[in-house]
Amino acid sequence: MNGGRYGFWCECWTESLTGQGRPALVASFGAYSAQQANRWVAVALQTISPALDSDASTEAWEWLYDGRIATRRALLRAEPCTVSLTHASTRITWMIRPVLFLPLAHRQNAEVPACAYDLRPHPVE
């Protein structure tokens, strides 16, 4: 088996600040470089900023102008990073952490279990 490839696991979570419900995973992304992970958050913030209230929009643009550089530097040092902002009663958090992506095992030389042949697609009606 070949060794893995270092990269970053990125997630976006939302959480109600009213205490109702549990945090919800909105999106996730596997990035192979610090630049790609940083860009993922930046594109998300630029995309949603017009829909945010003025305080949250200010937070987003402050990160885009100033915080983005610090985040990129931390990622280049393989440090986990978090970017958060609050819109109305919702907290939105992007988390990026360094990971080792492992390759999937090849099944070419392996015997497939007998139960694998029991699965048949349902006919389309």
mmCIF file of C-alpha atoms in Angstrom:
data_model
loop_
_atom_site.group_PDB
_atom_site.id
_atom_site.type_symbol
_atom_site.label_atom_id
_atom_site.label_comp_id
_atom_site.label_asym_id
_atom_site.label_seq_id
_atom_site.Cartn_x
_atom_site.Cartn_y
_atom_site.Cartn_z
ATOM 1 C CA MET A 1 0.000 0.000 0.000
ATOM 2 C CA ASN A 2 1.310 3.425 -0.912
ATOM 3 C CA GLY A 3 1.546 6.039 1.800
ATOM 4 C CA GLY A 4 -1.144 8.636 2.147
ATOM 5 C CA ARG A 5 -1.205 12.207 0.989
ATOM 6 C CA TYR A 6 -1.242 15.111 3.405
ATOM 7 C CA GLY A 7 -4.021 17.638 3.060
ATOM 8 C CA PHE A 8 -6.806 19.357 4.980
ATOM 9 C CA TRP A 9 -10.310 18.302 5.971
ATOM 10 C CA CYS A 10 -12.677 21.284 5.831
ATOM 11 C CA GLU A 11 -16.144 21.458 7.359
ATOM 12 C CA CYS A 12 -18.834 24.108 7.634
ATOM 13 C CA TRP A 13 -21.207 23.875 10.615
ATOM 14 C CA THR A 14 -24.198 25.937 11.667
ATOM 15 C CA GLU A 15 -25.506 26.211 15.205
ATOM 16 C CA SER A 16 -28.556 27.947 16.618
ATOM 17 C CA LEU A 17 -27.649 30.341 19.409
ATOM 18 C CA THR A 18 -31.152 30.012 20.877
ATOM 19 C CA GLY A 19 -30.261 26.557 22.161
ATOM 20 C CA GLN A 20 -32.714 24.827 19.864
ATOM 21 C CA GLY A 21 -31.426 21.872 17.904
ATOM 22 C CA ARG A 22 -27.952 20.505 17.521
ATOM 23 C CA PRO A 23 -25.139 21.836 15.345
ATOM 24 C CA ALA A 24 -25.574 20.787 11.719
ATOM 25 C CA LEU A 25 -22.889 19.896 9.218
ATOM 26 C CA VAL A 26 -23.640 21.943 6.098
ATOM 27 C CA ALA A 27 -20.672 21.067 3.873
ATOM 28 C CA SER A 28 -17.339 19.281 3.884
ATOM 29 C CA PHE A 29 -14.392 19.312 1.541
ATOM 30 C CA GLY A 30 -11.053 17.556 1.200
ATOM 31 C CA ALA A 31 -8.312 20.001 0.206
ATOM 32 C CA TYR A 32 -4.841 18.929 -0.882
ATOM 33 C CA SER A 33 -3.146 22.247 -0.079
ATOM 34 C CA ALA A 34 -3.338 25.108 2.393
ATOM 35 C CA GLN A 35 -4.226 27.446 -0.464
ATOM 36 C CA GLN A 36 -7.113 25.240 -1.584
ATOM 37 C CA ALA A 37 -8.525 24.984 1.959
ATOM 38 C CA ASN A 38 -8.206 28.725 2.497
ATOM 39 C CA ARG A 39 -9.854 29.420 -0.864
ATOM 40 C CA TRP A 40 -12.790 27.132 0.033
ATOM 41 C CA VAL A 41 -13.642 29.317 3.039
ATOM 42 C CA ALA A 42 -13.045 32.537 1.108
ATOM 43 C CA VAL A 43 -15.375 31.538 -1.731
ATOM 44 C CA ALA A 44 -18.069 30.530 0.759
ATOM 45 C CA LEU A 45 -17.811 33.858 2.596
ATOM 46 C CA GLN A 46 -17.857 35.877 -0.619
ATOM 47 C CA THR A 47 -20.879 33.908 -1.813
ATOM 48 C CA ILE A 48 -22.998 34.318 1.324
ATOM 49 C CA SER A 49 -21.904 37.824 2.364
ATOM 50 C CA PRO A 50 -24.696 39.642 0.438
ATOM 51 C CA ALA A 51 -27.299 37.638 2.388
ATOM 52 C CA LEU A 52 -25.757 38.272 5.820
ATOM 53 C CA ASP A 53 -26.824 40.969 8.229
ATOM 54 C CA SER A 54 -24.484 43.967 8.402
ATOM 55 C CA ASP A 55 -22.512 42.752 11.445
ATOM 56 C CA ALA A 56 -21.950 39.286 9.981
ATOM 57 C CA SER A 57 -21.050 40.761 6.603
ATOM 58 C CA THR A 58 -18.477 42.993 8.310
ATOM 59 C CA GLU A 59 -17.021 39.945 10.094
ATOM 60 C CA ALA A 60 -16.821 38.090 6.781
ATOM 61 C CA TRP A 61 -15.046 40.903 4.953
ATOM 62 C CA GLU A 62 -12.657 41.504 7.868
ATOM 63 C CA TRP A 63 -11.567 37.888 7.590
ATOM 64 C CA LEU A 64 -11.322 38.134 3.803
ATOM 65 C CA TYR A 65 -9.077 41.216 4.038
ATOM 66 C CA ASP A 66 -7.044 40.515 7.185
ATOM 67 C CA GLY A 67 -7.768 37.134 8.748
ATOM 68 C CA ARG A 68 -7.270 35.160 5.577
ATOM 69 C CA ILE A 69 -3.515 35.788 5.664
ATOM 70 C CA ALA A 70 -3.182 34.557 9.252
ATOM 71 C CA THR A 71 -5.282 31.501 8.427
ATOM 72 C CA ARG A 72 -3.111 30.658 5.409
ATOM 73 C CA ARG A 73 0.059 30.967 7.508
ATOM 74 C CA ALA A 74 -1.367 28.683 10.194
ATOM 75 C CA LEU A 75 -2.391 26.116 7.575
ATOM 76 C CA LEU A 76 1.100 26.196 6.056
ATOM 77 C CA ARG A 77 2.368 25.261 9.545
ATOM 78 C CA ALA A 78 -0.204 22.391 9.514
ATOM 79 C CA GLU A 79 -2.181 23.953 12.367
ATOM 80 C CA PRO A 80 -5.969 23.572 12.591
ATOM 81 C CA CYS A 81 -7.976 26.748 11.971
ATOM 82 C CA THR A 82 -11.481 27.975 12.659
ATOM 83 C CA VAL A 83 -13.360 30.852 11.048
ATOM 84 C CA SER A 84 -16.686 31.827 12.644
ATOM 85 C CA LEU A 85 -19.311 34.499 12.283
ATOM 86 C CA THR A 86 -22.740 35.127 13.720
ATOM 87 C CA HIS A 87 -25.739 35.932 11.543
ATOM 88 C CA ALA A 88 -28.949 36.739 13.450
ATOM 89 C CA SER A 89 -29.260 33.799 15.875
ATOM 90 C CA THR A 90 -27.051 31.416 13.901
ATOM 91 C CA ARG A 91 -23.349 30.759 14.333
ATOM 92 C CA ILE A 92 -21.576 29.619 11.154
ATOM 93 C CA THR A 93 -18.195 27.961 11.626
ATOM 94 C CA TRP A 94 -15.659 26.726 9.095
ATOM 95 C CA MET A 95 -13.132 24.302 10.541
ATOM 96 C CA ILE A 96 -9.967 23.210 8.758
ATOM 97 C CA ARG A 97 -7.645 20.579 10.141
ATOM 98 C CA PRO A 98 -4.609 18.808 8.715
ATOM 99 C CA VAL A 99 -5.168 15.164 7.788
ATOM 100 C CA LEU A 100 -3.515 12.272 6.033
ATOM 101 C CA PHE A 101 -5.676 11.040 3.167
ATOM 102 C CA LEU A 102 -5.223 7.282 2.849
ATOM 103 C CA PRO A 103 -5.617 5.574 -0.514
ATOM 104 C CA LEU A 104 -8.490 3.171 -0.944
ATOM 105 C CA ALA A 105 -7.608 -0.524 -1.078
ATOM 106 C CA HIS A 106 -7.675 -2.045 -4.530
ATOM 107 C CA ARG A 107 -10.120 -4.903 -4.946
ATOM 108 C CA GLN A 108 -8.567 -6.308 -8.102
ATOM 109 C CA ASN A 109 -6.702 -9.118 -6.362
ATOM 110 C CA ALA A 110 -9.124 -9.580 -3.473
ATOM 111 C CA GLU A 111 -12.023 -11.988 -3.398
ATOM 112 C CA VAL A 112 -15.336 -10.183 -3.123
ATOM 113 C CA PRO A 113 -17.547 -11.572 -0.315
ATOM 114 C CA ALA A 114 -20.404 -13.808 -1.485
ATOM 115 C CA CYS A 115 -23.011 -11.383 -0.146
ATOM 116 C CA ALA A 116 -21.857 -8.788 -2.700
ATOM 117 C CA TYR A 117 -23.564 -10.813 -5.424
ATOM 118 C CA ASP A 118 -26.881 -10.786 -3.525
ATOM 119 C CA LEU A 119 -27.359 -7.064 -4.163
ATOM 120 C CA ARG A 120 -29.360 -6.443 -7.282
ATOM 121 C CA PRO A 121 -30.572 -3.056 -8.490
ATOM 122 C CA HIS A 122 -34.300 -2.494 -8.259
ATOM 123 C CA PRO A 123 -35.991 -2.279 -11.653
ATOM 124 C CA VAL A 124 -37.089 1.191 -12.624
ATOM 125 C CA GLU A 125 -40.851 1.397 -13.045
#
